[in-house]
Amino acid sequence: MKRLILTAAVLGVAAPMPVLAQDTVVVTGSRQDRSSANAYFRNDGPSAIGVTRRADYFVTPLFVSSDSRNPDVRVEELFTMLSATLDRAQQQGITLVAGRYTLEPVTAANMRALPITGGNRPDTSRVQIYARIPLKGADANVRDTAKRIAAFVKAVPATGRSFIDVGTTGLAIDNPEQYRSDVIRHIAKEATSYASMFGTGYGVEINGLDGDLYWQQSSETEIFLYIEHDFAIRPR
């Protein structure tokens, strides 16, 4: 485990992280693929030290489905409707993306590679995508975005027994690893401020800074990023 030792009088600053390939990821209440309970950010104790920043996008789950009795007909109907959804999205400046975690653009060329799952009713097939809209302007909010997506979906023509269910609008962020250095700076500042309370003869030892970067939604438009860590104040 990586260990960072700081004196109370000197604030350590992490070296900048290299620029990584830009990935857009969905933000939820917890980073589910790494921490199912997200126990580090809890309500019964002090919050993790980290960085809060504005999200890059609103993302709304869309479930393009068909409940025709014949399985082959269902698949063709839902993909025909998905194709119409793609066409309308391009006209309205909405990007359609898909992925369990990292989001990639959906195109006419790759849409049939999307996984087909069962729906909430018998004899239903569906694919899940997201409508992605950049989060711009001081007055950007979930309510207006949800209305825009609802109107967009309502205008998409159905084929046979195809339909679209709309999920709850959330947030997404580009390349969250680019904020690792900022998170470490905040941890260093907080830890050394505690050590300074004990006088100039004390420093702080921080463990865990090489761990995973986590993030979760903290407000309607903001994301909290943090690293699980612990620190101890010791004589120098």
Short mmCIF file of C-alpha atoms in Angstrom, two decimals:
data_model
loop_
_atom_site.label_atom_id
_atom_site.label_comp_id
_atom_site.label_asym_id
_atom_site.label_seq_id
_atom_site.Cartn_x
_atom_site.Cartn_y
_atom_site.Cartn_z
CA MET A 1 0.00 0.00 0.00
CA LYS A 2 1.35 3.39 -0.93
CA ARG A 3 2.22 5.59 2.06
CA LEU A 4 2.54 9.37 2.09
CA ILE A 5 4.27 11.04 5.03
CA LEU A 6 3.86 14.79 5.54
CA THR A 7 5.06 17.22 8.17
CA ALA A 8 2.59 19.59 9.75
CA ALA A 9 4.41 22.60 8.32
CA VAL A 10 4.63 21.39 4.71
CA LEU A 11 1.65 20.49 2.56
CA GLY A 12 2.40 17.61 0.19
CA VAL A 13 1.04 17.92 -3.36
CA ALA A 14 0.65 14.89 -5.57
CA ALA A 15 2.27 14.93 -8.99
CA PRO A 16 -0.21 15.44 -11.85
CA MET A 17 -1.72 12.26 -13.26
CA PRO A 18 -1.12 11.56 -16.96
CA VAL A 19 -4.03 12.34 -19.25
CA LEU A 20 -5.99 9.17 -19.90
CA ALA A 21 -8.32 8.26 -22.73
CA GLN A 22 -11.57 10.08 -22.16
CA ASP A 23 -14.27 7.78 -20.86
CA THR A 24 -17.75 8.85 -19.85
CA VAL A 25 -19.10 6.99 -16.82
CA VAL A 26 -22.51 6.90 -15.17
CA VAL A 27 -22.64 8.26 -11.63
CA THR A 28 -24.90 6.54 -9.11
CA GLY A 29 -25.36 6.62 -5.36
CA SER A 30 -22.31 4.36 -5.11
CA ARG A 31 -19.65 3.04 -7.43
CA GLN A 32 -21.32 -0.32 -7.78
CA ASP A 33 -18.63 -2.25 -9.62
CA ARG A 34 -16.10 -1.58 -6.84
CA SER A 35 -18.09 -1.05 -3.65
CA SER A 36 -21.59 -2.45 -3.45
CA ALA A 37 -22.25 -0.83 -0.08
CA ASN A 38 -20.08 2.23 -0.58
CA ALA A 39 -19.38 2.01 3.15
CA TYR A 40 -16.69 4.66 3.16
CA PHE A 41 -19.20 7.44 2.47
CA ARG A 42 -21.70 6.87 5.25
CA ASN A 43 -24.25 8.82 7.26
CA ASP A 44 -23.23 7.57 10.71
CA GLY A 45 -19.73 9.03 10.70
CA PRO A 46 -17.46 11.69 9.18
CA SER A 47 -17.63 12.04 5.43
CA ALA A 48 -14.72 11.04 3.27
CA ILE A 49 -12.29 13.77 2.24
CA GLY A 50 -12.60 14.49 -1.44
CA VAL A 51 -13.55 16.87 -4.21
CA THR A 52 -17.00 18.01 -5.31
CA ARG A 53 -17.40 19.15 -8.90
CA ARG A 54 -20.13 19.67 -11.47
CA ALA A 55 -21.10 16.74 -13.66
CA ASP A 56 -20.51 16.84 -17.41
CA TYR A 57 -23.85 15.40 -18.52
CA PHE A 58 -27.39 14.50 -17.60
CA VAL A 59 -28.12 10.90 -18.63
CA THR A 60 -31.56 9.33 -18.82
CA PRO A 61 -32.00 5.54 -19.20
CA LEU A 62 -34.23 4.55 -22.12
CA PHE A 63 -35.55 1.00 -22.49
CA VAL A 64 -36.50 0.31 -26.10
CA SER A 65 -38.82 -2.70 -26.05
CA SER A 66 -41.35 -4.82 -27.88
CA ASP A 67 -43.89 -7.28 -26.46
CA SER A 68 -44.94 -9.00 -29.67
CA ARG A 69 -45.53 -12.71 -29.13
CA ASN A 70 -42.99 -13.90 -31.72
CA PRO A 71 -39.37 -13.47 -30.46
CA ASP A 72 -37.95 -12.69 -33.89
CA VAL A 73 -40.66 -10.08 -34.52
CA ARG A 74 -39.95 -8.51 -31.11
CA VAL A 75 -36.28 -8.07 -31.92
CA GLU A 76 -36.94 -6.51 -35.31
CA GLU A 77 -39.57 -4.16 -33.90
CA LEU A 78 -37.38 -2.88 -31.09
CA PHE A 79 -34.40 -2.29 -33.37
CA THR A 80 -36.58 -0.51 -35.90
CA MET A 81 -37.76 1.79 -33.14
CA LEU A 82 -34.18 2.21 -31.89
CA SER A 83 -33.14 3.25 -35.40
CA ALA A 84 -35.92 5.87 -35.43
CA THR A 85 -34.76 7.04 -32.00
CA LEU A 86 -31.23 7.51 -33.33
CA ASP A 87 -32.47 9.56 -36.27
CA ARG A 88 -34.55 11.85 -34.07
CA ALA A 89 -31.74 12.23 -31.51
CA GLN A 90 -29.36 13.52 -34.17
CA GLN A 91 -31.94 16.12 -35.18
CA GLN A 92 -32.39 17.35 -31.61
CA GLY A 93 -28.79 17.42 -30.40
CA ILE A 94 -29.20 14.44 -28.07
CA THR A 95 -26.50 11.77 -27.95
CA LEU A 96 -27.52 8.15 -27.44
CA VAL A 97 -24.97 6.08 -25.52
CA ALA A 98 -24.90 2.64 -23.96
CA GLY A 99 -22.86 0.55 -21.57
CA ARG A 100 -23.05 -1.04 -18.15
CA TYR A 101 -20.52 1.38 -16.76
CA THR A 102 -18.47 3.21 -19.39
CA LEU A 103 -20.75 4.82 -21.96
CA GLU A 104 -20.07 4.56 -25.68
CA PRO A 105 -22.05 6.17 -28.56
CA VAL A 106 -24.81 4.09 -30.12
CA THR A 107 -24.84 4.13 -33.92
CA ALA A 108 -26.75 2.42 -36.69
CA ALA A 109 -23.64 0.30 -37.26
CA ASN A 110 -23.29 -1.01 -33.71
CA MET A 111 -26.83 -0.94 -32.27
CA ARG A 112 -27.51 -4.63 -33.00
CA ALA A 113 -24.55 -5.56 -30.81
CA LEU A 114 -26.39 -4.21 -27.76
CA PRO A 115 -27.43 -6.93 -25.30
CA ILE A 116 -31.10 -7.88 -25.49
CA THR A 117 -32.75 -8.68 -22.16
CA GLY A 118 -36.21 -9.56 -20.96
CA GLY A 119 -38.57 -6.78 -19.98
CA ASN A 120 -40.78 -6.34 -16.93
CA ARG A 121 -43.60 -8.29 -18.57
CA PRO A 122 -43.72 -11.79 -20.12
CA ASP A 123 -42.86 -12.06 -23.82
CA THR A 124 -40.99 -8.75 -23.81
CA SER A 125 -37.52 -8.01 -25.16
CA ARG A 126 -35.63 -4.78 -24.69
CA VAL A 127 -32.30 -2.99 -24.97
CA GLN A 128 -31.13 -0.27 -22.62
CA ILE A 129 -29.50 2.94 -23.82
CA TYR A 130 -29.04 6.42 -22.35
CA ALA A 131 -30.01 9.83 -23.69
CA ARG A 132 -27.05 12.07 -22.88
CA ILE A 133 -27.29 15.87 -22.72
CA PRO A 134 -24.38 18.16 -21.77
CA LEU A 135 -24.90 19.88 -18.42
CA LYS A 136 -24.52 23.53 -19.40
CA GLY A 137 -25.58 26.82 -17.87
CA ALA A 138 -26.19 27.85 -14.28
CA ASP A 139 -29.90 27.00 -14.51
CA ALA A 140 -29.47 23.42 -15.78
CA ASN A 141 -31.69 21.08 -13.78
CA VAL A 142 -33.06 17.56 -13.77
CA ARG A 143 -36.71 18.60 -14.07
CA ASP A 144 -36.29 20.48 -17.35
CA THR A 145 -34.04 17.77 -18.74
CA ALA A 146 -36.56 15.06 -17.87
CA LYS A 147 -39.31 17.02 -19.63
CA ARG A 148 -37.13 17.40 -22.72
CA ILE A 149 -36.40 13.67 -22.82
CA ALA A 150 -40.06 12.77 -22.26
CA ALA A 151 -41.10 14.95 -25.21
CA PHE A 152 -38.30 13.50 -27.34
CA VAL A 153 -39.37 9.91 -26.61
CA LYS A 154 -43.06 10.64 -27.18
CA ALA A 155 -42.30 11.81 -30.71
CA VAL A 156 -40.41 8.63 -31.73
CA PRO A 157 -42.64 6.52 -34.01
CA ALA A 158 -43.41 2.99 -32.79
CA THR A 159 -43.26 -0.11 -34.97
CA GLY A 160 -45.78 -2.86 -34.25
CA ARG A 161 -45.82 -3.40 -30.49
CA SER A 162 -42.59 -1.53 -29.75
CA PHE A 163 -42.39 1.14 -27.06
CA ILE A 164 -39.89 3.06 -24.92
CA ASP A 165 -39.84 3.24 -21.13
CA VAL A 166 -37.97 6.18 -19.58
CA GLY A 167 -35.90 5.86 -16.41
CA THR A 168 -34.76 8.40 -13.85
CA THR A 169 -32.38 11.12 -15.07
CA GLY A 170 -28.95 11.00 -13.45
CA LEU A 171 -25.42 12.27 -14.00
CA ALA A 172 -22.32 11.26 -15.94
CA ILE A 173 -18.73 12.47 -15.88
CA ASP A 174 -15.82 12.37 -18.34
CA ASN A 175 -12.58 10.67 -17.28
CA PRO A 176 -12.93 10.91 -13.48
CA GLU A 177 -9.30 9.80 -12.99
CA GLN A 178 -8.20 13.27 -14.10
CA TYR A 179 -9.35 14.51 -10.66
CA ARG A 180 -7.20 12.10 -8.62
CA SER A 181 -4.50 14.72 -7.98
CA ASP A 182 -7.09 17.20 -6.69
CA VAL A 183 -8.50 14.57 -4.33
CA ILE A 184 -5.01 13.80 -2.97
CA ARG A 185 -4.32 17.50 -2.45
CA HIS A 186 -7.50 17.82 -0.39
CA ILE A 187 -6.57 14.77 1.68
CA ALA A 188 -3.08 16.16 2.30
CA LYS A 189 -4.44 19.56 3.30
CA GLU A 190 -6.99 18.10 5.71
CA ALA A 191 -4.56 15.64 7.29
CA THR A 192 -1.80 18.19 7.83
CA SER A 193 -4.28 20.63 9.36
CA TYR A 194 -5.01 18.05 12.05
CA ALA A 195 -1.32 17.38 12.61
CA SER A 196 -0.64 21.10 13.05
CA MET A 197 -2.92 21.13 16.08
CA PHE A 198 -0.34 19.02 17.93
CA GLY A 199 2.54 21.38 17.23
CA THR A 200 5.50 21.55 14.87
CA GLY A 201 6.96 18.30 16.19
CA TYR A 202 4.23 16.19 14.60
CA GLY A 203 3.59 14.98 11.09
CA VAL A 204 1.00 12.75 9.48
CA GLU A 205 1.25 9.35 7.77
CA ILE A 206 -1.37 8.66 5.09
CA ASN A 207 -2.11 5.18 3.74
CA GLY A 208 -4.15 4.09 0.74
CA LEU A 209 -3.58 6.86 -1.78
CA ASP A 210 -2.80 4.33 -4.52
CA GLY A 211 -6.29 2.87 -4.14
CA ASP A 212 -9.28 3.18 -6.44
CA LEU A 213 -10.87 6.53 -7.09
CA TYR A 214 -14.56 6.47 -6.19
CA TRP A 215 -17.35 8.86 -7.03
CA GLN A 216 -21.03 9.34 -6.28
CA GLN A 217 -23.75 11.88 -6.86
CA SER A 218 -23.81 14.52 -4.13
CA SER A 219 -26.48 16.91 -5.45
CA GLU A 220 -28.74 17.42 -8.45
CA THR A 221 -25.80 18.50 -10.61
CA GLU A 222 -22.66 17.64 -8.60
CA ILE A 223 -20.39 14.66 -8.02
CA PHE A 224 -18.22 13.83 -5.03
CA LEU A 225 -14.90 12.08 -5.79
CA TYR A 226 -12.75 10.42 -3.12
CA ILE A 227 -10.17 7.73 -2.31
CA GLU A 228 -10.49 5.35 0.62
CA HIS A 229 -7.59 6.12 2.97
CA ASP A 230 -6.55 6.44 6.58
CA PHE A 231 -4.00 8.61 8.33
CA ALA A 232 -2.17 8.70 11.65
CA ILE A 233 -0.54 11.65 13.42
CA ARG A 234 2.94 10.80 14.71
CA PRO A 235 5.97 12.58 16.19
CA ARG A 236 8.49 13.46 13.52
#
